[in-house]
């Protein structure tokens, strides 16, 4: 059965009256946050009997985080990852909503369809959201037929949009904090690295660039942090390490 929604672009649901729901996701605890999002979708969407939510930042969505409102829905997500087919994989491939108005009349996705009908489900629609390197999906399930257009305009769409934006923002914030901490560490360790380079220059009679490249090579070869290696070299003032430094230098110069 052809999918007449393949070309339908995804847009956020129009604003609804009443207080705006808060973003449901927290980058520090994605599993718990996704579970909360799925529960909010069920509570706020008429005719929804269950919901699933997935989020990933890598190339393989199956290795991301998944939350379901009922244990049986885990198998429904799993069969889609195994087959590489179903509303969620299709939504991820196209970046557009994908689903079935009535699974009894829809012959696509045989593995997903069979499993869903066994559970008594008649409709299901996956809504995708991409924010930078984050991809999130919300799937709305129903015991009765439901047009995909109706799901696109239901509260679940707004919740998913807000949650994806919130999680992407939190991920960027946490990444910025991690980068800042790395820079602080680098600044704290820079003086001792410079001292170690000076010792290597004195021992081997090389220039500053070769000394730094040599220390970095030793760090990678011995699986030690550059700052730790430099600190050890400074503590000993290079005594007892002359032969080792010379050996690594010769190895580095080999073609």
GROMACS .gro file of C-alpha atoms in nm:
model
  255
    1UNK     CA    1   0.000   0.000   0.000
    2UNK     CA    2   0.163   0.328  -0.104
    3UNK     CA    3   0.229   0.584   0.164
    4UNK     CA    4   0.041   0.899   0.068
    5UNK     CA    5   0.217   1.092   0.343
    6UNK     CA    6   0.572   1.049   0.211
    7UNK     CA    7   0.569   1.400   0.070
    8UNK     CA    8   0.393   1.567   0.361
    9UNK     CA    9   0.639   1.801   0.535
   10UNK     CA   10   0.639   1.796   0.910
   11UNK     CA   11   0.538   2.115   1.088
   12UNK     CA   12   0.491   2.178   1.455
   13UNK     CA   13   0.135   2.159   1.583
   14UNK     CA   14  -0.035   2.499   1.607
   15UNK     CA   15  -0.038   2.663   1.952
   16UNK     CA   16  -0.326   2.553   2.172
   17UNK     CA   17  -0.499   2.756   2.441
   18UNK     CA   18  -0.386   2.713   2.799
   19UNK     CA   19  -0.043   2.698   2.962
   20UNK     CA   20   0.242   2.580   2.743
   21UNK     CA   21   0.384   2.242   2.855
   22UNK     CA   22   0.743   2.247   2.975
   23UNK     CA   23   1.006   2.060   2.773
   24UNK     CA   24   1.010   1.704   2.905
   25UNK     CA   25   1.371   1.610   2.848
   26UNK     CA   26   1.684   1.644   3.054
   27UNK     CA   27   2.021   1.565   2.895
   28UNK     CA   28   2.151   1.437   3.228
   29UNK     CA   29   1.890   1.158   3.239
   30UNK     CA   30   1.758   1.084   2.888
   31UNK     CA   31   1.587   0.753   2.975
   32UNK     CA   32   1.383   0.900   3.258
   33UNK     CA   33   1.306   1.210   3.053
   34UNK     CA   34   1.189   1.010   2.752
   35UNK     CA   35   0.965   0.803   2.980
   36UNK     CA   36   0.813   1.123   3.112
   37UNK     CA   37   0.760   1.251   2.759
   38UNK     CA   38   0.583   0.929   2.653
   39UNK     CA   39   0.355   0.947   2.958
   40UNK     CA   40   0.269   1.309   2.880
   41UNK     CA   41   0.181   1.212   2.523
   42UNK     CA   42  -0.065   0.946   2.641
   43UNK     CA   43  -0.228   1.177   2.896
   44UNK     CA   44  -0.269   1.467   2.655
   45UNK     CA   45  -0.365   1.290   2.331
   46UNK     CA   46  -0.728   1.173   2.293
   47UNK     CA   47  -0.757   0.818   2.162
   48UNK     CA   48  -0.394   0.732   2.242
   49UNK     CA   49  -0.359   0.400   2.424
   50UNK     CA   50   0.019   0.400   2.442
   51UNK     CA   51   0.327   0.587   2.327
   52UNK     CA   52   0.695   0.529   2.256
   53UNK     CA   53   0.979   0.779   2.238
   54UNK     CA   54   1.330   0.732   2.100
   55UNK     CA   55   1.634   0.959   2.098
   56UNK     CA   56   1.982   0.916   1.956
   57UNK     CA   57   2.281   1.126   1.859
   58UNK     CA   58   2.484   0.863   1.671
   59UNK     CA   59   2.441   0.699   1.333
   60UNK     CA   60   2.255   0.392   1.466
   61UNK     CA   61   1.914   0.475   1.619
   62UNK     CA   62   1.889   0.125   1.768
   63UNK     CA   63   2.177   0.217   2.000
   64UNK     CA   64   1.993   0.521   2.132
   65UNK     CA   65   1.751   0.554   2.422
   66UNK     CA   66   1.393   0.424   2.407
   67UNK     CA   67   1.100   0.469   2.644
   68UNK     CA   68   0.758   0.302   2.632
   69UNK     CA   69   0.440   0.343   2.834
   70UNK     CA   70   0.368  -0.032   2.832
   71UNK     CA   71   0.618  -0.323   2.834
   72UNK     CA   72   0.460  -0.483   2.525
   73UNK     CA   73   0.549  -0.177   2.319
   74UNK     CA   74   0.920  -0.256   2.363
   75UNK     CA   75   0.877  -0.555   2.132
   76UNK     CA   76   0.707  -0.332   1.878
   77UNK     CA   77   1.007  -0.100   1.876
   78UNK     CA   78   1.250  -0.394   1.864
   79UNK     CA   79   1.090  -0.551   1.556
   80UNK     CA   80   1.127  -0.222   1.371
   81UNK     CA   81   1.500  -0.204   1.450
   82UNK     CA   82   1.544  -0.569   1.351
   83UNK     CA   83   1.356  -0.536   1.021
   84UNK     CA   84   1.477  -0.184   0.950
   85UNK     CA   85   1.118  -0.109   0.858
   86UNK     CA   86   0.811   0.039   1.021
   87UNK     CA   87   0.680   0.385   1.106
   88UNK     CA   88   0.983   0.484   1.314
   89UNK     CA   89   1.255   0.380   1.063
   90UNK     CA   90   1.059   0.538   0.779
   91UNK     CA   91   1.012   0.861   0.973
   92UNK     CA   92   1.385   0.867   1.047
   93UNK     CA   93   1.474   0.808   0.682
   94UNK     CA   94   1.240   1.071   0.540
   95UNK     CA   95   1.228   1.322   0.824
   96UNK     CA   96   0.848   1.323   0.789
   97UNK     CA   97   0.564   1.167   0.990
   98UNK     CA   98   0.498   0.803   0.903
   99UNK     CA   99   0.220   0.574   1.014
  100UNK     CA  100  -0.089   0.376   0.933
  101UNK     CA  101  -0.447   0.500   0.955
  102UNK     CA  102  -0.571   0.142   0.992
  103UNK     CA  103  -0.333  -0.153   1.016
  104UNK     CA  104  -0.605  -0.394   0.903
  105UNK     CA  105  -0.608  -0.223   0.565
  106UNK     CA  106  -0.236  -0.154   0.539
  107UNK     CA  107   0.005  -0.418   0.401
  108UNK     CA  108   0.330  -0.226   0.462
  109UNK     CA  109   0.582  -0.324   0.727
  110UNK     CA  110   0.467  -0.688   0.769
  111UNK     CA  111   0.671  -0.755   1.085
  112UNK     CA  112   0.555  -0.441   1.260
  113UNK     CA  113   0.197  -0.484   1.135
  114UNK     CA  114   0.168  -0.843   1.259
  115UNK     CA  115   0.307  -0.758   1.599
  116UNK     CA  116   0.084  -0.452   1.638
  117UNK     CA  117  -0.232  -0.641   1.540
  118UNK     CA  118  -0.146  -0.916   1.789
  119UNK     CA  119  -0.150  -0.646   2.056
  120UNK     CA  120  -0.488  -0.518   1.938
  121UNK     CA  121  -0.350  -0.197   1.790
  122UNK     CA  122  -0.520  -0.055   1.483
  123UNK     CA  123  -0.322   0.264   1.424
  124UNK     CA  124   0.021   0.408   1.488
  125UNK     CA  125   0.210   0.716   1.378
  126UNK     CA  126   0.573   0.820   1.433
  127UNK     CA  127   0.664   1.189   1.447
  128UNK     CA  128   1.033   1.274   1.388
  129UNK     CA  129   1.227   1.573   1.520
  130UNK     CA  130   1.584   1.672   1.433
  131UNK     CA  131   1.776   1.935   1.626
  132UNK     CA  132   2.142   1.954   1.527
  133UNK     CA  133   2.297   1.616   1.604
  134UNK     CA  134   1.992   1.496   1.800
  135UNK     CA  135   1.710   1.291   1.650
  136UNK     CA  136   1.396   1.220   1.850
  137UNK     CA  137   1.076   1.035   1.761
  138UNK     CA  138   0.739   1.012   1.931
  139UNK     CA  139   0.502   0.734   1.827
  140UNK     CA  140   0.131   0.748   1.909
  141UNK     CA  141  -0.057   0.415   1.921
  142UNK     CA  142  -0.433   0.359   1.917
  143UNK     CA  143  -0.683   0.075   1.950
  144UNK     CA  144  -0.894   0.240   1.680
  145UNK     CA  145  -0.817   0.370   1.330
  146UNK     CA  146  -0.676   0.722   1.331
  147UNK     CA  147  -0.582   0.945   1.035
  148UNK     CA  148  -0.217   1.045   1.027
  149UNK     CA  149  -0.316   1.408   0.970
  150UNK     CA  150  -0.495   1.402   1.304
  151UNK     CA  151  -0.184   1.279   1.485
  152UNK     CA  152   0.032   1.548   1.323
  153UNK     CA  153  -0.198   1.813   1.473
  154UNK     CA  154  -0.250   1.650   1.813
  155UNK     CA  155  -0.082   1.759   2.141
  156UNK     CA  156   0.179   1.485   2.098
  157UNK     CA  157   0.332   1.682   1.811
  158UNK     CA  158   0.373   1.992   2.025
  159UNK     CA  159   0.515   1.794   2.316
  160UNK     CA  160   0.768   1.624   2.088
  161UNK     CA  161   0.872   1.954   1.935
  162UNK     CA  162   0.925   2.119   2.275
  163UNK     CA  163   1.107   1.815   2.413
  164UNK     CA  164   1.346   1.789   2.117
  165UNK     CA  165   1.429   2.159   2.139
  166UNK     CA  166   1.486   2.137   2.513
  167UNK     CA  167   1.705   1.829   2.496
  168UNK     CA  168   1.913   1.966   2.209
  169UNK     CA  169   1.968   2.288   2.404
  170UNK     CA  170   2.070   2.094   2.716
  171UNK     CA  171   2.308   1.873   2.517
  172UNK     CA  172   2.476   2.180   2.367
  173UNK     CA  173   2.503   2.334   2.714
  174UNK     CA  174   2.660   2.021   2.861
  175UNK     CA  175   2.901   1.996   2.567
  176UNK     CA  176   3.002   2.358   2.618
  177UNK     CA  177   3.062   2.294   2.989
  178UNK     CA  178   3.275   1.989   2.907
  179UNK     CA  179   3.478   2.188   2.654
  180UNK     CA  180   3.527   2.468   2.905
  181UNK     CA  181   3.653   2.221   3.164
  182UNK     CA  182   3.893   2.070   2.910
  183UNK     CA  183   4.028   2.416   2.831
  184UNK     CA  184   4.074   2.491   3.200
  185UNK     CA  185   4.258   2.162   3.245
  186UNK     CA  186   4.476   2.240   2.945
  187UNK     CA  187   4.559   2.582   3.086
  188UNK     CA  188   4.646   2.435   3.425
  189UNK     CA  189   4.866   2.166   3.272
  190UNK     CA  190   5.035   2.390   3.011
  191UNK     CA  191   5.315   2.520   3.241
  192UNK     CA  192   5.428   2.173   3.342
  193UNK     CA  193   5.418   2.057   2.978
  194UNK     CA  194   5.636   2.355   2.881
  195UNK     CA  195   5.881   2.263   3.157
  196UNK     CA  196   5.892   1.903   3.036
  197UNK     CA  197   5.955   2.021   2.680
  198UNK     CA  198   6.247   2.227   2.809
  199UNK     CA  199   6.395   1.920   2.978
  200UNK     CA  200   6.359   1.714   2.659
  201UNK     CA  201   6.521   1.994   2.457
  202UNK     CA  202   6.816   1.997   2.700
  203UNK     CA  203   6.854   1.616   2.709
  204UNK     CA  204   6.822   1.558   2.334
  205UNK     CA  205   6.938   1.891   2.197
  206UNK     CA  206   6.621   1.930   1.990
  207UNK     CA  207   6.389   2.224   1.927
  208UNK     CA  208   6.061   2.294   2.107
  209UNK     CA  209   5.837   2.146   1.838
  210UNK     CA  210   6.026   1.817   1.825
  211UNK     CA  211   6.024   1.798   2.205
  212UNK     CA  212   5.647   1.846   2.219
  213UNK     CA  213   5.584   1.597   1.935
  214UNK     CA  214   5.804   1.345   2.115
  215UNK     CA  215   5.617   1.387   2.445
  216UNK     CA  216   5.284   1.356   2.267
  217UNK     CA  217   5.402   1.039   2.090
  218UNK     CA  218   5.518   0.884   2.417
  219UNK     CA  219   5.185   0.976   2.576
  220UNK     CA  220   4.992   0.799   2.301
  221UNK     CA  221   5.224   0.498   2.297
  222UNK     CA  222   5.210   0.446   2.675
  223UNK     CA  223   4.841   0.543   2.707
  224UNK     CA  224   4.925   0.809   2.965
  225UNK     CA  225   4.790   1.162   2.981
  226UNK     CA  226   5.033   1.415   2.844
  227UNK     CA  227   5.009   1.621   3.163
  228UNK     CA  228   5.085   1.318   3.383
  229UNK     CA  229   5.383   1.224   3.167
  230UNK     CA  230   5.511   1.581   3.177
  231UNK     CA  231   5.470   1.600   3.556
  232UNK     CA  232   5.670   1.279   3.602
  233UNK     CA  233   5.945   1.412   3.377
  234UNK     CA  234   5.961   1.740   3.570
  235UNK     CA  235   5.974   1.560   3.906
  236UNK     CA  236   6.278   1.356   3.799
  237UNK     CA  237   6.427   1.644   3.595
  238UNK     CA  238   6.473   1.385   3.321
  239UNK     CA  239   6.723   1.180   3.523
  240UNK     CA  240   6.712   0.813   3.426
  241UNK     CA  241   6.498   0.880   3.120
  242UNK     CA  242   6.769   0.978   2.875
  243UNK     CA  243   6.786   0.640   2.703
  244UNK     CA  244   6.409   0.606   2.685
  245UNK     CA  245   6.374   0.952   2.532
  246UNK     CA  246   6.646   0.874   2.279
  247UNK     CA  247   6.482   0.543   2.190
  248UNK     CA  248   6.144   0.707   2.126
  249UNK     CA  249   6.315   0.978   1.924
  250UNK     CA  250   6.479   0.722   1.696
  251UNK     CA  251   6.153   0.534   1.660
  252UNK     CA  252   5.970   0.855   1.566
  253UNK     CA  253   6.228   0.929   1.296
  254UNK     CA  254   6.190   0.590   1.127
  255UNK     CA  255   6.008   0.604   0.792
   0.00000   0.00000   0.00000
